[in-house]
Coordinates of C-alpha atoms in Angstrom, one line a residue:
X1062 CA -21.0 6.9 -93.4
X1063 CA -17.7 8.0 -94.9
X1064 CA -15.9 4.7 -94.2
X1065 CA -18.7 2.7 -95.7
X1066 CA -18.6 4.5 -99.0
X1067 CA -14.8 4.4 -99.1
X1068 CA -14.6 0.6 -98.4
X1069 CA -17.1 -1.4 -100.2
X1070 CA -14.5 -4.2 -100.7
X1071 CA -12.6 -6.4 -98.4
X1072 CA -9.3 -7.3 -100.0
X1073 CA -7.5 -10.5 -99.1
X1074 CA -4.4 -10.2 -97.0
X1075 CA -2.4 -12.0 -99.7
X1076 CA -3.3 -9.2 -102.1
X1077 CA -1.8 -6.5 -99.9
X1078 CA 1.7 -5.5 -101.0
X1079 CA 4.5 -5.8 -98.5
X1080 CA 2.7 -7.8 -95.9
X1081 CA 4.9 -9.7 -93.5
X1082 CA 4.6 -13.4 -94.1
X1083 CA 4.7 -15.9 -91.3
X1084 CA 6.0 -19.4 -92.3
X1085 CA 4.1 -22.6 -91.5
X1086 CA 7.0 -24.6 -90.2
X1087 CA 6.4 -26.7 -87.1
X1088 CA 6.0 -24.5 -84.0
X1089 CA 8.5 -26.6 -82.0
X1090 CA 11.3 -26.0 -84.5
X1091 CA 10.6 -22.3 -84.8
X1092 CA 11.0 -22.0 -81.0
X1093 CA 14.4 -23.7 -81.0
X1094 CA 17.3 -21.3 -80.1
X1095 CA 19.9 -21.7 -82.8
X1096 CA 21.2 -18.3 -84.1
X1097 CA 24.0 -16.2 -82.7
X1098 CA 23.6 -12.5 -82.4
X1099 CA 26.2 -12.0 -85.2
X1100 CA 24.0 -14.3 -87.5
X1101 CA 20.8 -12.5 -86.6
X1102 CA 22.4 -9.1 -87.3
X1103 CA 23.3 -10.4 -90.7
X1104 CA 19.9 -11.9 -91.5
X1105 CA 17.8 -9.1 -90.2
X1106 CA 20.1 -6.1 -91.1
X1107 CA 19.8 -4.9 -87.5
X1108 CA 23.2 -4.2 -85.9
X1109 CA 24.1 -6.4 -83.0
X1110 CA 24.5 -3.3 -80.8
X1111 CA 21.0 -2.3 -81.7
X1112 CA 19.6 -5.8 -80.9
X1113 CA 21.3 -5.7 -77.4
X1114 CA 20.0 -2.2 -76.8
X1115 CA 16.4 -3.1 -77.8
X1116 CA 16.6 -6.2 -75.5
X1117 CA 18.0 -4.2 -72.5
X1118 CA 15.6 -1.2 -72.8
X1119 CA 12.4 -2.7 -74.1
X1120 CA 12.6 -6.5 -73.7
X1121 CA 12.4 -7.1 -77.5
X1122 CA 13.7 -9.4 -78.6
X1123 CA 13.9 -12.0 -75.7
X1124 CA 16.6 -14.5 -76.8
X1125 CA 17.6 -17.6 -74.8
X1126 CA 20.9 -17.9 -73.1
X1127 CA 23.5 -20.6 -73.2
X1128 CA 25.1 -21.8 -69.9
X1129 CA 28.0 -19.4 -70.8
X1130 CA 25.4 -16.6 -71.2
X1131 CA 25.7 -16.3 -74.9
X1132 CA 22.5 -15.1 -76.7
X1133 CA 20.8 -17.6 -79.0
X1134 CA 17.8 -16.6 -81.2
X1135 CA 15.0 -18.7 -82.6
X1136 CA 13.1 -18.3 -85.9
X1137 CA 10.3 -16.6 -84.0
X1138 CA 12.8 -14.1 -82.5
X1139 CA 13.8 -13.4 -86.1
X1140 CA 10.2 -12.8 -87.0
X1141 CA 9.8 -10.4 -84.1
X1142 CA 13.0 -8.5 -84.9
X1143 CA 12.1 -8.1 -88.6
X1144 CA 8.5 -7.0 -87.5
X1145 CA 9.9 -4.4 -85.1
X1146 CA 12.5 -3.2 -87.6
X1147 CA 9.7 -2.6 -90.2
X1148 CA 7.7 -0.5 -87.7
X1149 CA 10.8 1.6 -86.8
X1150 CA 11.5 2.0 -90.5
X1151 CA 7.9 3.3 -90.9
X1152 CA 8.7 6.1 -88.3
X1153 CA 7.3 4.5 -85.1
X1154 CA 9.7 5.2 -82.2
X1155 CA 11.5 2.1 -81.0
X1156 CA 9.9 2.2 -77.6
X1157 CA 6.4 2.2 -79.0
X1158 CA 7.2 -0.3 -81.7
X1159 CA 8.5 -2.6 -78.9
X1160 CA 5.3 -2.2 -77.0
X1161 CA 3.4 -3.3 -80.0
X1162 CA 5.8 -6.2 -80.5
X1163 CA 5.3 -7.3 -76.9
X1164 CA 1.5 -7.2 -77.3
X1165 CA 1.8 -9.3 -80.5
X1166 CA 4.1 -11.8 -78.7
X1167 CA 1.7 -12.1 -75.7
X1168 CA -1.2 -12.7 -78.0
X1169 CA 0.8 -15.7 -79.5
X1170 CA 0.2 -14.4 -83.0
X1171 CA 3.6 -15.4 -84.4
X1172 CA 2.6 -19.1 -84.0
X1173 CA -0.4 -18.7 -86.3
X1174 CA -0.4 -19.1 -90.1
X1175 CA -1.5 -16.7 -92.7
X1176 CA -4.3 -19.0 -93.7
X1177 CA -6.1 -18.1 -90.5
X1178 CA -5.3 -14.4 -90.7
X1179 CA -6.9 -13.2 -94.0
X1180 CA -8.7 -9.9 -93.8
X1181 CA -12.3 -11.2 -94.2
X1182 CA -11.7 -13.6 -91.2
X1183 CA -10.3 -10.7 -89.1
X1184 CA -13.2 -8.5 -90.1
X1185 CA -15.7 -11.2 -89.1
X1186 CA -14.0 -11.8 -85.8
X1187 CA -13.7 -8.1 -85.0
X1188 CA -17.4 -7.6 -85.9
X1189 CA -18.4 -10.3 -83.5
X1190 CA -16.5 -8.8 -80.6
X1191 CA -17.9 -5.3 -81.4
X1192 CA -21.5 -6.6 -81.4
X1193 CA -20.8 -8.3 -78.0
X1194 CA -19.2 -5.0 -76.6
X1195 CA -16.1 -7.2 -76.0
X1196 CA -13.2 -4.7 -75.6
X1197 CA -10.7 -7.5 -74.6
X1198 CA -11.8 -9.7 -77.5
X1199 CA -11.5 -6.8 -80.0
X1200 CA -8.0 -6.0 -78.8
X1201 CA -7.1 -9.7 -79.2
X1202 CA -8.3 -9.6 -82.8
X1203 CA -6.2 -6.5 -83.5
X1204 CA -3.1 -8.2 -82.0
X1205 CA -3.7 -11.1 -84.3
X1206 CA -4.0 -8.8 -87.3
X1207 CA -0.6 -7.3 -86.3
X1208 CA 1.0 -10.7 -87.2
X1209 CA 0.5 -10.0 -90.9
X1210 CA -0.5 -6.4 -91.4
X1211 CA 1.1 -3.1 -90.8
X1212 CA -0.7 -0.7 -88.5
X1213 CA -2.1 1.4 -91.3
X1214 CA -3.3 -1.7 -93.1
X1215 CA -5.1 -2.8 -89.9
X1216 CA -6.9 0.6 -90.0
X1217 CA -7.8 0.3 -93.7
X1218 CA -8.4 -3.4 -94.2
X1219 CA -9.8 -4.5 -90.9
X1220 CA -11.2 -1.7 -88.8
X1221 CA -12.9 0.4 -91.5
X1222 CA -14.6 -2.6 -93.2
X1223 CA -15.8 -3.8 -89.8
X1224 CA -17.3 -0.3 -89.1
X1225 CA -18.8 -0.3 -92.6
X1226 CA -20.4 -3.7 -92.2
X1227 CA -21.9 -2.8 -88.8
X1228 CA -23.1 0.6 -90.2
X1229 CA -24.9 -1.2 -93.0
X1230 CA -26.5 -3.5 -90.4
X1231 CA -27.5 -0.6 -88.3
X1232 CA -29.2 1.1 -91.3
X1233 CA -31.1 -2.2 -91.9
X1234 CA -32.2 -2.3 -88.3
X1235 CA -30.2 -5.4 -87.5
X1236 CA -27.9 -3.9 -84.8
X1237 CA -28.3 -1.1 -82.3
X1238 CA -26.8 2.4 -82.5
X1239 CA -24.8 1.5 -79.4
X1240 CA -23.1 -1.4 -81.2
X1241 CA -22.3 0.9 -84.2
X1242 CA -20.9 3.5 -81.8
X1243 CA -18.7 0.9 -80.1
X1244 CA -17.2 -0.1 -83.3
X1245 CA -16.7 3.4 -84.6
X1246 CA -15.0 4.4 -81.3
X1247 CA -12.7 1.5 -81.5
X1248 CA -11.5 2.6 -85.0
X1249 CA -11.3 6.2 -83.9
X1250 CA -9.1 5.3 -80.9
X1251 CA -6.8 3.1 -83.1
X1252 CA -6.4 5.9 -85.7
X1253 CA -5.7 8.4 -83.0
X1254 CA -3.0 6.2 -81.6
X1255 CA -1.4 5.9 -85.0
X1256 CA -1.4 9.6 -85.4
X1257 CA 0.6 9.8 -82.1
X1258 CA 3.1 7.1 -82.9
X1259 CA 4.2 8.2 -86.4
X1260 CA 6.7 10.9 -86.3
X1261 CA 6.3 13.3 -89.3
X1262 CA 9.1 15.2 -91.0
X1263 CA 9.2 18.9 -90.7
X1264 CA 10.8 19.3 -94.2
X1265 CA 7.6 20.1 -96.0
X1266 CA 4.6 22.3 -95.5
X1267 CA 1.7 20.7 -93.4
X1268 CA -1.4 19.1 -94.8
X1269 CA -4.6 20.1 -93.1
X1270 CA -7.3 17.4 -92.8
X1271 CA -10.8 18.3 -91.6
X1272 CA -14.5 17.5 -91.8
X1273 CA -16.8 20.0 -93.4
X1274 CA -19.3 21.8 -91.2
X1275 CA -21.9 19.4 -89.9
X1276 CA -19.8 16.3 -90.9
X1277 CA -19.6 13.8 -88.1
X1278 CA -18.2 10.8 -90.0
X1279 CA -14.5 11.3 -89.6
X1280 CA -13.1 7.8 -90.0
X1281 CA -12.3 8.2 -93.8
X1282 CA -10.5 11.5 -93.3
X1283 CA -8.7 10.2 -90.2
X1284 CA -7.4 7.3 -92.3
X1285 CA -6.2 9.7 -94.9
X1286 CA -4.4 11.6 -92.2
X1287 CA -2.9 8.4 -90.8
X1288 CA -1.7 7.3 -94.2
X1289 CA 0.0 10.7 -94.8
X1290 CA 1.6 10.8 -91.4
X1291 CA 2.9 7.2 -91.8
X1292 CA 4.7 8.4 -95.0
X1293 CA 6.6 11.1 -93.0
X1294 CA 4.4 14.0 -94.0
X1295 CA 3.3 16.6 -91.4
X1296 CA -0.4 16.6 -90.9
X1297 CA -2.7 18.9 -88.9
X1298 CA -5.8 16.9 -88.2
X1299 CA -8.9 19.0 -87.2
X1300 CA -11.5 16.2 -86.9
X1301 CA -15.3 16.5 -87.0
X1302 CA -17.6 19.4 -87.9
X1303 CA -15.1 22.2 -88.3
X1304 CA -16.9 25.6 -88.6
X1305 CA -16.2 27.0 -92.1
X1306 CA -15.0 30.4 -90.8
X1307 CA -12.5 28.7 -88.4
X1308 CA -11.3 26.3 -91.1
X1309 CA -10.7 29.1 -93.6
X1310 CA -9.0 31.5 -91.3
X1311 CA -6.8 28.8 -89.7
X1312 CA -5.8 27.6 -93.2
X1313 CA -4.7 31.1 -94.2
X1314 CA -2.5 31.4 -91.1
X1315 CA -1.1 27.8 -91.3
X1316 CA 0.2 28.0 -94.8
X1317 CA -0.4 24.3 -95.6
X1318 CA 0.6 22.6 -98.8
X1319 CA -2.8 21.0 -99.2
X1320 CA -6.2 21.3 -97.5
X1321 CA -8.3 18.2 -97.5
X1322 CA -12.0 18.6 -96.5
X1323 CA -14.3 15.6 -96.1
X1324 CA -18.0 15.6 -96.8
X1325 CA -20.5 12.8 -97.1
X1326 CA -23.7 14.8 -97.9
X1327 CA -24.1 17.7 -100.3
X1328 CA -25.4 20.0 -97.5
X1329 CA -22.0 19.7 -95.8
X1330 CA -20.5 21.3 -99.0
X1331 CA -23.4 23.8 -99.1
X1332 CA -22.2 25.2 -95.8
X1333 CA -18.8 25.7 -97.2
X1334 CA -20.2 27.2 -100.4
X1335 CA -21.9 29.9 -98.2
X1336 CA -18.4 31.2 -97.6
X1337 CA -17.4 30.8 -101.3
X1338 CA -15.6 34.2 -101.5
X1339 CA -13.3 33.1 -98.7
X1340 CA -12.7 29.8 -100.4
X1341 CA -11.7 31.6 -103.5
X1342 CA -9.4 33.8 -101.5
X1343 CA -7.8 30.6 -100.1
X1344 CA -7.2 29.4 -103.7
X1345 CA -5.7 32.7 -104.8
X1346 CA -3.4 32.5 -101.7
X1347 CA -2.0 29.3 -103.2
X1348 CA -3.7 26.8 -100.9
X1349 CA -4.5 23.7 -102.8
X1350 CA -7.8 22.1 -101.9
X1351 CA -9.0 18.5 -102.1
X1352 CA -12.7 17.7 -101.4
X1353 CA -12.9 14.1 -100.2
X1354 CA -15.8 11.7 -99.5
X1355 CA -19.1 10.6 -101.2
X1356 CA -20.2 14.2 -101.8
X1357 CA -16.9 15.4 -103.2
X1358 CA -18.0 15.3 -106.8
X1359 CA -20.7 17.9 -106.0
X1360 CA -18.1 20.6 -105.2
X1361 CA -18.2 22.0 -108.7
X1362 CA -21.9 22.3 -108.5
X1363 CA -21.4 24.8 -105.6
X1364 CA -18.6 26.6 -107.4
X1365 CA -15.9 25.4 -105.1
X1366 CA -12.5 25.2 -106.6
X1367 CA -10.2 22.2 -106.1
X1368 CA -9.7 18.5 -106.8
X1369 CA -12.3 15.9 -105.8
X1370 CA -11.7 12.4 -104.5
X1371 CA -14.4 9.9 -103.5
X1372 CA -12.1 7.3 -102.0
X1373 CA -9.1 7.2 -99.8
X1374 CA -6.9 6.1 -102.7
X1375 CA -8.2 8.9 -104.8
X1376 CA -7.6 11.4 -102.0
X1377 CA -4.0 10.2 -101.7
X1378 CA -3.5 10.4 -105.4
X1379 CA -5.0 13.9 -105.6
X1380 CA -2.7 15.1 -102.8
X1381 CA 0.3 13.4 -104.6
X1382 CA -0.5 15.5 -107.7
X1383 CA -0.3 18.7 -105.7
X1384 CA 2.8 17.9 -103.7
X1385 CA 6.2 17.1 -105.2
X1386 CA 5.8 13.5 -106.4
X1387 CA 8.6 12.0 -104.3
X1388 CA 7.0 13.4 -101.1
X1389 CA 4.1 11.0 -101.3
X1390 CA 5.6 8.2 -103.5
X1391 CA 8.5 7.5 -101.2
X1392 CA 6.2 5.9 -98.7
X1393 CA 7.6 4.1 -95.6
X1394 CA 4.5 1.9 -95.3

């Protein structure tokens, strides 16, 4: 499967740049209200008026009140505010960022330490819930992951490796197809949710992401689409098994900056190669093409023009080379 080939490693959380860190101070001290709204505004770089608005509209943060009704914030309130600010800075609307923050709060994840929240532990726990068809348990693991990982990092470093592990177990006859489908659908729903919450800019030409004809494994290309959308880039996501005629005709009318096509097997590219004259016309019309996935390096064998990328990182790099460098480099994630 596409995700399996693209994620044959499970990086530690501590190796992921920019991950929010949760301190290990005693929980009782972290719950103690002690900061005024003015102090919190200074420490979090969120204006006091914004803090009050978030609290009134969304219930985030939820400071304590003195007998005189003055707000007092705890260290955990600061963690929550910084976490929400980071999500808003990524492009998630405040209402949806607040909903994620409330889920995180209700799961009690802010009280945990990073030692218990490394990526392999999260993968193992999520795998166990998927094999048990435990939807509530899976959502609890994802909420725990939100304590230390950004949403796109949860997709890349928790969900996809989980699906990859279960996929390998299915191929070995150790788990059922139903268990593999449960995990895949969980990742697909999460990725779809991220596509909805990130608000792209309209300042640049869109990027089309699609699976080649016959390609059913969409998690890799979905993750590429989510990464691009999280960076403010407009993405048109077409999903699984896109007929070649439809893909090519739509691409000519959309005028995208880049077309990214995923393929795990050579026969998926062969189906595109059958329409090679139209693909060449696409290139002549100035549409840059990136072939992504395990079969990408076979594109040249079929006479298909464009860049090739076997991994998510390689796909993002290839897209960056086509676009203006600041467009992809100035990431919000």
